[in-house]
Coordinates of C-alpha atoms and ligand atoms in Angstrom, one line a residue:
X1 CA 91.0 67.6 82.5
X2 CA 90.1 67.5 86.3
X3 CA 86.3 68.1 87.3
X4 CA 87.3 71.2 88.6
X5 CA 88.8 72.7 85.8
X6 CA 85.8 71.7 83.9
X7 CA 83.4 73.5 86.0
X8 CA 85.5 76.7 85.8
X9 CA 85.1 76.7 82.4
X10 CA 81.7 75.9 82.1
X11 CA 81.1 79.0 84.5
X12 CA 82.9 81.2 82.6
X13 CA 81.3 80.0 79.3
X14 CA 78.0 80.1 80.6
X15 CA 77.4 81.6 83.9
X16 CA 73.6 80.2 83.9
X17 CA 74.7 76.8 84.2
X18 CA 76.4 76.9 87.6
X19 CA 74.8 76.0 90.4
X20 CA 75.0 76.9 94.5
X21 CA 76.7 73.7 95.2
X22 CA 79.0 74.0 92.5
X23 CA 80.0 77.5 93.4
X24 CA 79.8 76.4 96.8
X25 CA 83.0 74.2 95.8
X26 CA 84.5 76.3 94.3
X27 CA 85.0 79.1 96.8
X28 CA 86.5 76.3 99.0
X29 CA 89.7 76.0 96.5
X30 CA 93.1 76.5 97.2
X31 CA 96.5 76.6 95.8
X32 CA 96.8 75.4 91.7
X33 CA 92.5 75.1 91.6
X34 CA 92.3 78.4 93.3
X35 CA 94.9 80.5 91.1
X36 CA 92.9 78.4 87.7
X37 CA 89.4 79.6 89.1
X38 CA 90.8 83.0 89.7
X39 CA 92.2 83.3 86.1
X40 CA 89.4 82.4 84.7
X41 CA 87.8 85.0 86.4
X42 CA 90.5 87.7 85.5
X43 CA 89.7 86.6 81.8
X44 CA 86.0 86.6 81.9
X45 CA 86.5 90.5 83.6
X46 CA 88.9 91.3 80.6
X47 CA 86.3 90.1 78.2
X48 CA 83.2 91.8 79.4
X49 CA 84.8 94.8 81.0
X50 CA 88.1 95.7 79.5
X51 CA 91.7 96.0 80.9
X52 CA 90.8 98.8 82.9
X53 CA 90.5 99.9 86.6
X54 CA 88.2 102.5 87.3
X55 CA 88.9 104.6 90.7
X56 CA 86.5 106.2 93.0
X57 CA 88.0 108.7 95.3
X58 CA 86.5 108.1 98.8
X59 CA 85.5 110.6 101.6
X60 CA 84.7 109.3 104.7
X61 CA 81.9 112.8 105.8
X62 CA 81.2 111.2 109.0
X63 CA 81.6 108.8 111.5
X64 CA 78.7 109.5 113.5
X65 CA 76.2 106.1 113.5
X66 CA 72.9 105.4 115.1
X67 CA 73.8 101.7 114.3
X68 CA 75.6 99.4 116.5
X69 CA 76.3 96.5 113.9
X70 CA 78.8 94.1 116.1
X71 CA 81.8 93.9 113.8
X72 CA 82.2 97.6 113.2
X73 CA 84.8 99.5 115.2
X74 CA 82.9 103.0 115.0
X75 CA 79.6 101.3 116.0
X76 CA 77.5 103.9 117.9
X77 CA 78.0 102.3 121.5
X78 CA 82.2 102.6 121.3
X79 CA 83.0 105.4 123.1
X80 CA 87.5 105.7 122.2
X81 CA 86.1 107.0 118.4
X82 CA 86.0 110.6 118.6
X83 CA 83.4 111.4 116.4
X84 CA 83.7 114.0 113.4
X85 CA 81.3 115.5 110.8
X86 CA 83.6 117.0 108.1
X87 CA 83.0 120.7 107.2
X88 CA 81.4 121.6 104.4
X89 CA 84.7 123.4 102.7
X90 CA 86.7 120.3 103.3
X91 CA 84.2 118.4 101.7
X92 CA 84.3 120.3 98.4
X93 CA 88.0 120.3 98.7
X94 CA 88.3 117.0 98.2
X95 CA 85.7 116.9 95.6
X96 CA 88.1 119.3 93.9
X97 CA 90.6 117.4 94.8
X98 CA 89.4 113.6 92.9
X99 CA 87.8 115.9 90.2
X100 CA 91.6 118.0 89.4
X101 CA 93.2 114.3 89.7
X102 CA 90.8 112.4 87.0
X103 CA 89.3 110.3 89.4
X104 CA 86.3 110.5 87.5
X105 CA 83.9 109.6 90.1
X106 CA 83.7 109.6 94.0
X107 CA 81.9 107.9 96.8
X108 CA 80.8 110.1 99.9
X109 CA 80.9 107.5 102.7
X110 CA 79.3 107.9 106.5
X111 CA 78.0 105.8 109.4
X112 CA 74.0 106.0 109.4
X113 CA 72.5 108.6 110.4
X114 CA 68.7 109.8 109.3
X115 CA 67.6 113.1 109.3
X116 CA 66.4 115.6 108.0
X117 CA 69.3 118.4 108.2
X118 CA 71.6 115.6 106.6
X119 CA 69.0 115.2 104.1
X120 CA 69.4 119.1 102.7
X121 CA 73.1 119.0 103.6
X122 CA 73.9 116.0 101.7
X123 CA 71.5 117.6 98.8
X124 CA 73.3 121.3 99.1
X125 CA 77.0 119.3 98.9
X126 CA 75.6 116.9 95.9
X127 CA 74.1 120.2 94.0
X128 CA 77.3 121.9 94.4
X129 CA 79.9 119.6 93.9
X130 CA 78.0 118.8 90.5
X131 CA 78.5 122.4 89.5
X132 CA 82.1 122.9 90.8
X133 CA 82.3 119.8 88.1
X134 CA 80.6 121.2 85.4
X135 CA 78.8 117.7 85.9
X136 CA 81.0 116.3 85.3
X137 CA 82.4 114.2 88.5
X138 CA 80.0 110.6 88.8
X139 CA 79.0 110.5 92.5
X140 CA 78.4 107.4 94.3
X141 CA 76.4 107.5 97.8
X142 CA 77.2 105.2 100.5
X143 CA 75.1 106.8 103.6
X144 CA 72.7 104.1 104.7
X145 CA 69.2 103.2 104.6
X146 CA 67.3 106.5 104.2
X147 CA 63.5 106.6 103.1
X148 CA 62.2 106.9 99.7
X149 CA 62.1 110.3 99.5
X150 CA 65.4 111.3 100.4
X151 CA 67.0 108.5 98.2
X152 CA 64.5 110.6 95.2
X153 CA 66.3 113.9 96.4
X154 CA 69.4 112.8 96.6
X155 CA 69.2 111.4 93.1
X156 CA 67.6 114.7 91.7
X157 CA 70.2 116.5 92.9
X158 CA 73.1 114.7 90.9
X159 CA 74.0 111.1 92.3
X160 CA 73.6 108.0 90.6
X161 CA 75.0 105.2 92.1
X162 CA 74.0 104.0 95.6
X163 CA 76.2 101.3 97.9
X164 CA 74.2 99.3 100.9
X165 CA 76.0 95.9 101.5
X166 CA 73.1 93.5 102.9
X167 CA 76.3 92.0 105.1
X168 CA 74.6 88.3 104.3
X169 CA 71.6 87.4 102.8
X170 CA 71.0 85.0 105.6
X171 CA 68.4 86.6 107.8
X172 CA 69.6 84.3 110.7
X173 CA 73.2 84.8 110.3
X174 CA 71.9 88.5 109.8
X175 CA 70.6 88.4 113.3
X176 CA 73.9 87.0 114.7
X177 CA 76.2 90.1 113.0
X178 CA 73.2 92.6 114.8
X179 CA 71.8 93.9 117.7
X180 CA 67.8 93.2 117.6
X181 CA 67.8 97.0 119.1
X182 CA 64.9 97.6 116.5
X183 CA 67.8 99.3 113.9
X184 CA 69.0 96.5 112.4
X185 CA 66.2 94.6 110.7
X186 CA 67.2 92.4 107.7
X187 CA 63.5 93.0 106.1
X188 CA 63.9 96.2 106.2
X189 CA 67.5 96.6 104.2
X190 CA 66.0 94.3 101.7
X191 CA 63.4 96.7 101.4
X192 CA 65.2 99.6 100.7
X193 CA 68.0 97.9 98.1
X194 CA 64.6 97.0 96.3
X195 CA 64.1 101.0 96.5
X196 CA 67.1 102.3 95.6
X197 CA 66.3 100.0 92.1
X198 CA 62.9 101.0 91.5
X199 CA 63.8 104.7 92.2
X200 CA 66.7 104.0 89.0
X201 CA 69.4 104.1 91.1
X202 CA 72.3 102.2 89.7
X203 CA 72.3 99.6 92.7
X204 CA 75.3 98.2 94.6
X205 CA 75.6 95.6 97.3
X206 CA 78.0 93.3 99.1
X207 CA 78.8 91.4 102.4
X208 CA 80.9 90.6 104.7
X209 CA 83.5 87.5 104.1
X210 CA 84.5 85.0 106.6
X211 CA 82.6 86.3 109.5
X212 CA 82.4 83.4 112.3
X213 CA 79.4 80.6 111.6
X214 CA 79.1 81.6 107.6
X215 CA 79.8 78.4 105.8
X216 CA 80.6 78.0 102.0
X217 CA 77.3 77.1 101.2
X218 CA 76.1 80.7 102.7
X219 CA 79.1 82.4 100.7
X220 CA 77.3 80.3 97.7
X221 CA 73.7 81.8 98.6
X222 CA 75.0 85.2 99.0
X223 CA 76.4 85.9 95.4
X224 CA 73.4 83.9 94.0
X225 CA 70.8 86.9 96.4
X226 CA 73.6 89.5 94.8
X227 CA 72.7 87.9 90.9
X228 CA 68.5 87.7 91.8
X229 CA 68.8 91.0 93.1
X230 CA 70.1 91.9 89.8
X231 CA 72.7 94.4 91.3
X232 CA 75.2 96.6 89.1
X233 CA 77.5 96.5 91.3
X234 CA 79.3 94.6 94.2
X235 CA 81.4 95.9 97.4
X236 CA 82.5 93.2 99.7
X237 CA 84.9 92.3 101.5
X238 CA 87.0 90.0 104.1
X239 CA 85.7 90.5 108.1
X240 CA 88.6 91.9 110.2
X241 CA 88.1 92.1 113.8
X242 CA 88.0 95.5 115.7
X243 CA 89.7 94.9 118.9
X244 CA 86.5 97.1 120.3
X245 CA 84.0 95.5 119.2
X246 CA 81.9 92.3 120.4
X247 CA 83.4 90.6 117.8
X248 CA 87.2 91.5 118.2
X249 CA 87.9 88.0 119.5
X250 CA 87.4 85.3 116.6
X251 CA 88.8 81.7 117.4
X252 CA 90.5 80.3 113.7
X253 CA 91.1 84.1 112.8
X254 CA 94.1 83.8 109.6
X255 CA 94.3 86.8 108.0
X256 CA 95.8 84.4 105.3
X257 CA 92.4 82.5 104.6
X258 CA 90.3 85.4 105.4
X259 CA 92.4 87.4 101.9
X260 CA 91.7 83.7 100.4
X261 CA 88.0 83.8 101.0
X262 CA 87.9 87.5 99.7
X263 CA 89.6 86.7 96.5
X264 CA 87.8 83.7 95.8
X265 CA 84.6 85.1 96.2
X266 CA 85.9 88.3 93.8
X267 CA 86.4 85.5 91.7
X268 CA 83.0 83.5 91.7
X269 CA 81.7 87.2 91.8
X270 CA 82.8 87.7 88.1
X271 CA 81.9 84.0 87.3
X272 CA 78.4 84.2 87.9
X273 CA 77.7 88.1 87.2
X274 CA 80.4 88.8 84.1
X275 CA 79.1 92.7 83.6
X276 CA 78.7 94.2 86.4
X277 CA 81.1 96.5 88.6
X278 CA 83.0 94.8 91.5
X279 CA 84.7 96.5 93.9
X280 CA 88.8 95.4 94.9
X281 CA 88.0 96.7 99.0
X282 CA 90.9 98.0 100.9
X283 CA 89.7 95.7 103.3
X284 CA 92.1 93.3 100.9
X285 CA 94.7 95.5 101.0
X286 CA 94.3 95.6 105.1
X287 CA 95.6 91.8 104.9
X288 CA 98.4 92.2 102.0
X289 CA 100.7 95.4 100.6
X290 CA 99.3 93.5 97.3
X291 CA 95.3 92.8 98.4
X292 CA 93.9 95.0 96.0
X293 CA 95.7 94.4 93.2
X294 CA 95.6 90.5 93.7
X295 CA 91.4 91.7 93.8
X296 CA 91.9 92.8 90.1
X297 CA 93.7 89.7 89.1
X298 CA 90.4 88.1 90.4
X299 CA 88.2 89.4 88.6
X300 CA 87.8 93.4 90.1
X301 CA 87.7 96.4 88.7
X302 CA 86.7 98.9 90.5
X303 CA 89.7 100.7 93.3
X304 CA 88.4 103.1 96.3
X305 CA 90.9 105.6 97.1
X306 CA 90.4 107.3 100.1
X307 CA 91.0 110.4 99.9
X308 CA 89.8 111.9 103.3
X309 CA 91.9 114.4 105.0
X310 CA 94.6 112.1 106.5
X311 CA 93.8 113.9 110.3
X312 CA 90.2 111.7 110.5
X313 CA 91.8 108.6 108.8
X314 CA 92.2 107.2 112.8
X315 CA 88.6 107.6 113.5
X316 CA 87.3 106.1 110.8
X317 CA 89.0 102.3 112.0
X318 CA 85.8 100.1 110.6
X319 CA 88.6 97.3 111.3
X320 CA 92.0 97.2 112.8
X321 CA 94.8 98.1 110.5
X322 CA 92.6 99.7 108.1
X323 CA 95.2 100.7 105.6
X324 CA 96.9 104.6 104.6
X325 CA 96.4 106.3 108.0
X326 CA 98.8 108.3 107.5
X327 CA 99.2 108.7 103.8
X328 CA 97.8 111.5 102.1
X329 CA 95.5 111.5 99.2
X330 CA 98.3 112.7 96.2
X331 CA 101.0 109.6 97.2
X332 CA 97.8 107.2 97.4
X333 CA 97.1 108.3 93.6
X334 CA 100.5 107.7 92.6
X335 CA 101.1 104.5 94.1
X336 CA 98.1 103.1 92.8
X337 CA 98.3 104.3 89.8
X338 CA 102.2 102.6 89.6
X339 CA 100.8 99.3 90.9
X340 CA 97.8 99.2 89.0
X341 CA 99.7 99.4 85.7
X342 CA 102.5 97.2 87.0
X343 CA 99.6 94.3 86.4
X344 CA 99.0 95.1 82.9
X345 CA 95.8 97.3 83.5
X346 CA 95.4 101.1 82.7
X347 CA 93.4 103.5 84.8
X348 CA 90.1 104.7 83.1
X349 CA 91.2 108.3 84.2
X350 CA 87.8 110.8 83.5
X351 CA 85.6 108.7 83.0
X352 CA 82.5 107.8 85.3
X353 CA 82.8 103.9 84.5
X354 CA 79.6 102.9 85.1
X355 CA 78.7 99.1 85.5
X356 CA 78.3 97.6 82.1
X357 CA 75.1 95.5 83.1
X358 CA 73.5 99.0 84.1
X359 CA 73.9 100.3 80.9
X360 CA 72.6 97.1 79.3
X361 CA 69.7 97.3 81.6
X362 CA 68.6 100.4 80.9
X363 CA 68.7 100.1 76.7
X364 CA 66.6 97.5 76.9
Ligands
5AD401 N1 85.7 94.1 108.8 C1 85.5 94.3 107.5 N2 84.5 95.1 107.0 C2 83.8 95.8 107.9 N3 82.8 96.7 107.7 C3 82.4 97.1 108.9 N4 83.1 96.5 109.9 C4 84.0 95.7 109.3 C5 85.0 94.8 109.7 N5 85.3 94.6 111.0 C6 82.2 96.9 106.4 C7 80.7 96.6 106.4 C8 80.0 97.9 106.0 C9 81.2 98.7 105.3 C10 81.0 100.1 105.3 O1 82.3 98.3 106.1 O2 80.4 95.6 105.5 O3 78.9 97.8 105.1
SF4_402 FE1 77.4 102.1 111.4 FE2 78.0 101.0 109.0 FE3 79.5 100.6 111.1 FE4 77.1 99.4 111.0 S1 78.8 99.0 109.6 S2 78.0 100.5 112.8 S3 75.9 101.0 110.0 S4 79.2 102.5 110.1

């Protein structure tokens, strides 16, 4: 057996014993290595987590940010995004909407933006949408840093789960990606995941893939930061330029290897951290019709539906060719649905699907 293959299996065996160099390697593979690592991957996700894709309807409340991060296309200083705050109605509407369809759980998703009015609204919509649900519906934030206290309001009034990529855990790369404006501090995100876990929220994270000057070795470093920062869950996924952004101009862009980085990493993802929750981004899907299911095959098992009211779909471009502009939430759900069970999985229709590992973690 090739050295390669042997290392795969030792990961999957015993995730302790691989190293940053080794996964390092590892995320560089391509065609017969790279379809063996991700396999493994799939298998160690079937044995810990099951056959089953958990959805989490996705609405997009706002694209209004006081951030200016340089890969993002509604990045406070571009001024084609007409900005939107969605109504209050809508919001519950689609609530309605994920909670009618089984969805189980959704994710309210905005730019960053801290004050106090958001602070009440977000805890009015919360409060309410956990009634309208009987408590039933799992909600997922995905607003930003926000101090202590609102992140302990927030969570009183119903969420559970809380998303805030760290982008790279390299604090120079960090400062490459953002403008040193005095909003973007890499100490200060770091703070705030710690938070988010010592206030008992289940904790997510993720980066960005394939950004320009991020070698293998910082792909390696990043999942091992994910592992020590002991998250339940992981969102990350492949950098596609905005063509208004600073970055909308990258030299060796391939969409091709960027979905190959992505898929890789889903796979050392699962390797390293075989309980937790990781995310199959529709940033995959941006690059293939297939992206997201080729994310389960790697070892995903979490899918993000958006389900935002199709007419704010165009200004909510993060990336160019960010996927189902113009498809509406009911044909999305049916799709997916088709194609995820095309693969051999089932959906885990009304059911939160919390990470595994948090459950673990919080027997113990
Ligand atoms: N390509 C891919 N992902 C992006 N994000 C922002 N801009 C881009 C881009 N150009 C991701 C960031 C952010 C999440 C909401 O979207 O990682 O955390
Ligand atoms: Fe704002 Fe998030 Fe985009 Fe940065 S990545 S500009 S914080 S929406």
């Amino acid at each position: 057996m090739s050295t390669i293959s042997t290392w795969i299996n030792e990961a999957a065996k015993t995730p302790s014993s691989i190293t940053p160099q080794r996964i390092a390697s590892l995320l560089s593979l391509t065609g017969e290595e790279a379809e063996y690592l991700r396999n493994a991957a799939y298998a160690v996700k079937c044995d810990h987590v099951g056959r089953i894709v958990h959805f989490r309807g996705i609405i997009e409340l706002s694209n209004i940010c006081s951030k200016n991060c340089h890969y993002c296309g509604i990045r406070r200083e571009n001024p084609h995004v007409e900005r939107y705050t969605m109504p209050y109605d809508e919001v519950m509407s689609a609530a309605e909407f994920a909670f009618q369809s089984g969805y189980g759980s959704i994710v309210l998703q905005s730019g960053e933006i801290q004050s106090d009015v958001l602070t009440t609204r977000i805890e009015k919509i919360l409060r309410d949408i956990k009634t309208m649900s009987d408590g039933k519906l799992g909600i997922t934030l995905s607003l930003g840093e926000q101090s202590a206290e609102t992140y302990k309001r927030w969570f009183e009034a119903g969420a559970h789960r809380y998303l805030l990529r760290i982008e790279t855990s390299d604090p120079i790369l960090y400062k490459q990606l953002h403008p040193q404006d005095g909003y973007h501090r890499f100490e200060t995100r770091l703070e705030t995941l710690k938070n988010l876990k010592a206030l008992g929220w289940q904790t997510g994270s993720g980066i960005l893939i394939g950004v320009p000057g991020q070698s293998f070795d910082s792909l390696a470093q990043d999942l091992f930061f994910l592992k020590n920062l002991d998250v339940d869950m992981i969102g990350m996924g492949p950098f596609i330029p905005h063509h208004q952004t600073p970055m909308h101009t990258m030299s060796d862009y391939d969409p091709a290897v960027q979905l190959h980085k992505g898929l890789n990493m889903i796979a050392c993802a699962r390797l390293l951290m075989p309980d937790i929750n990781i995310a199959s981004t529709t940033a995959l899907q941006a690059l293939a019709d297939n992206g997201r299911e080729l994310g389960i095959l790697s070892g995903g098992n979490i899918i993000m539906p958006n389900i935002t009211e199709t007419k704010y779909r165009g200004s909510y471009q993060l990336y160019d060719g960010k996927p189902a502009i113009n498809e509406n939430a009911q044909r999305s759900r049916e799709n997916l649905q088709r194609s995820i069970e095309s693969i051999g999985e089932t959906v885990g229709f009304n059911a939160w699907g919390d990470s595994q590992h948090y459950l673990k973690r919080h027997k113990t």
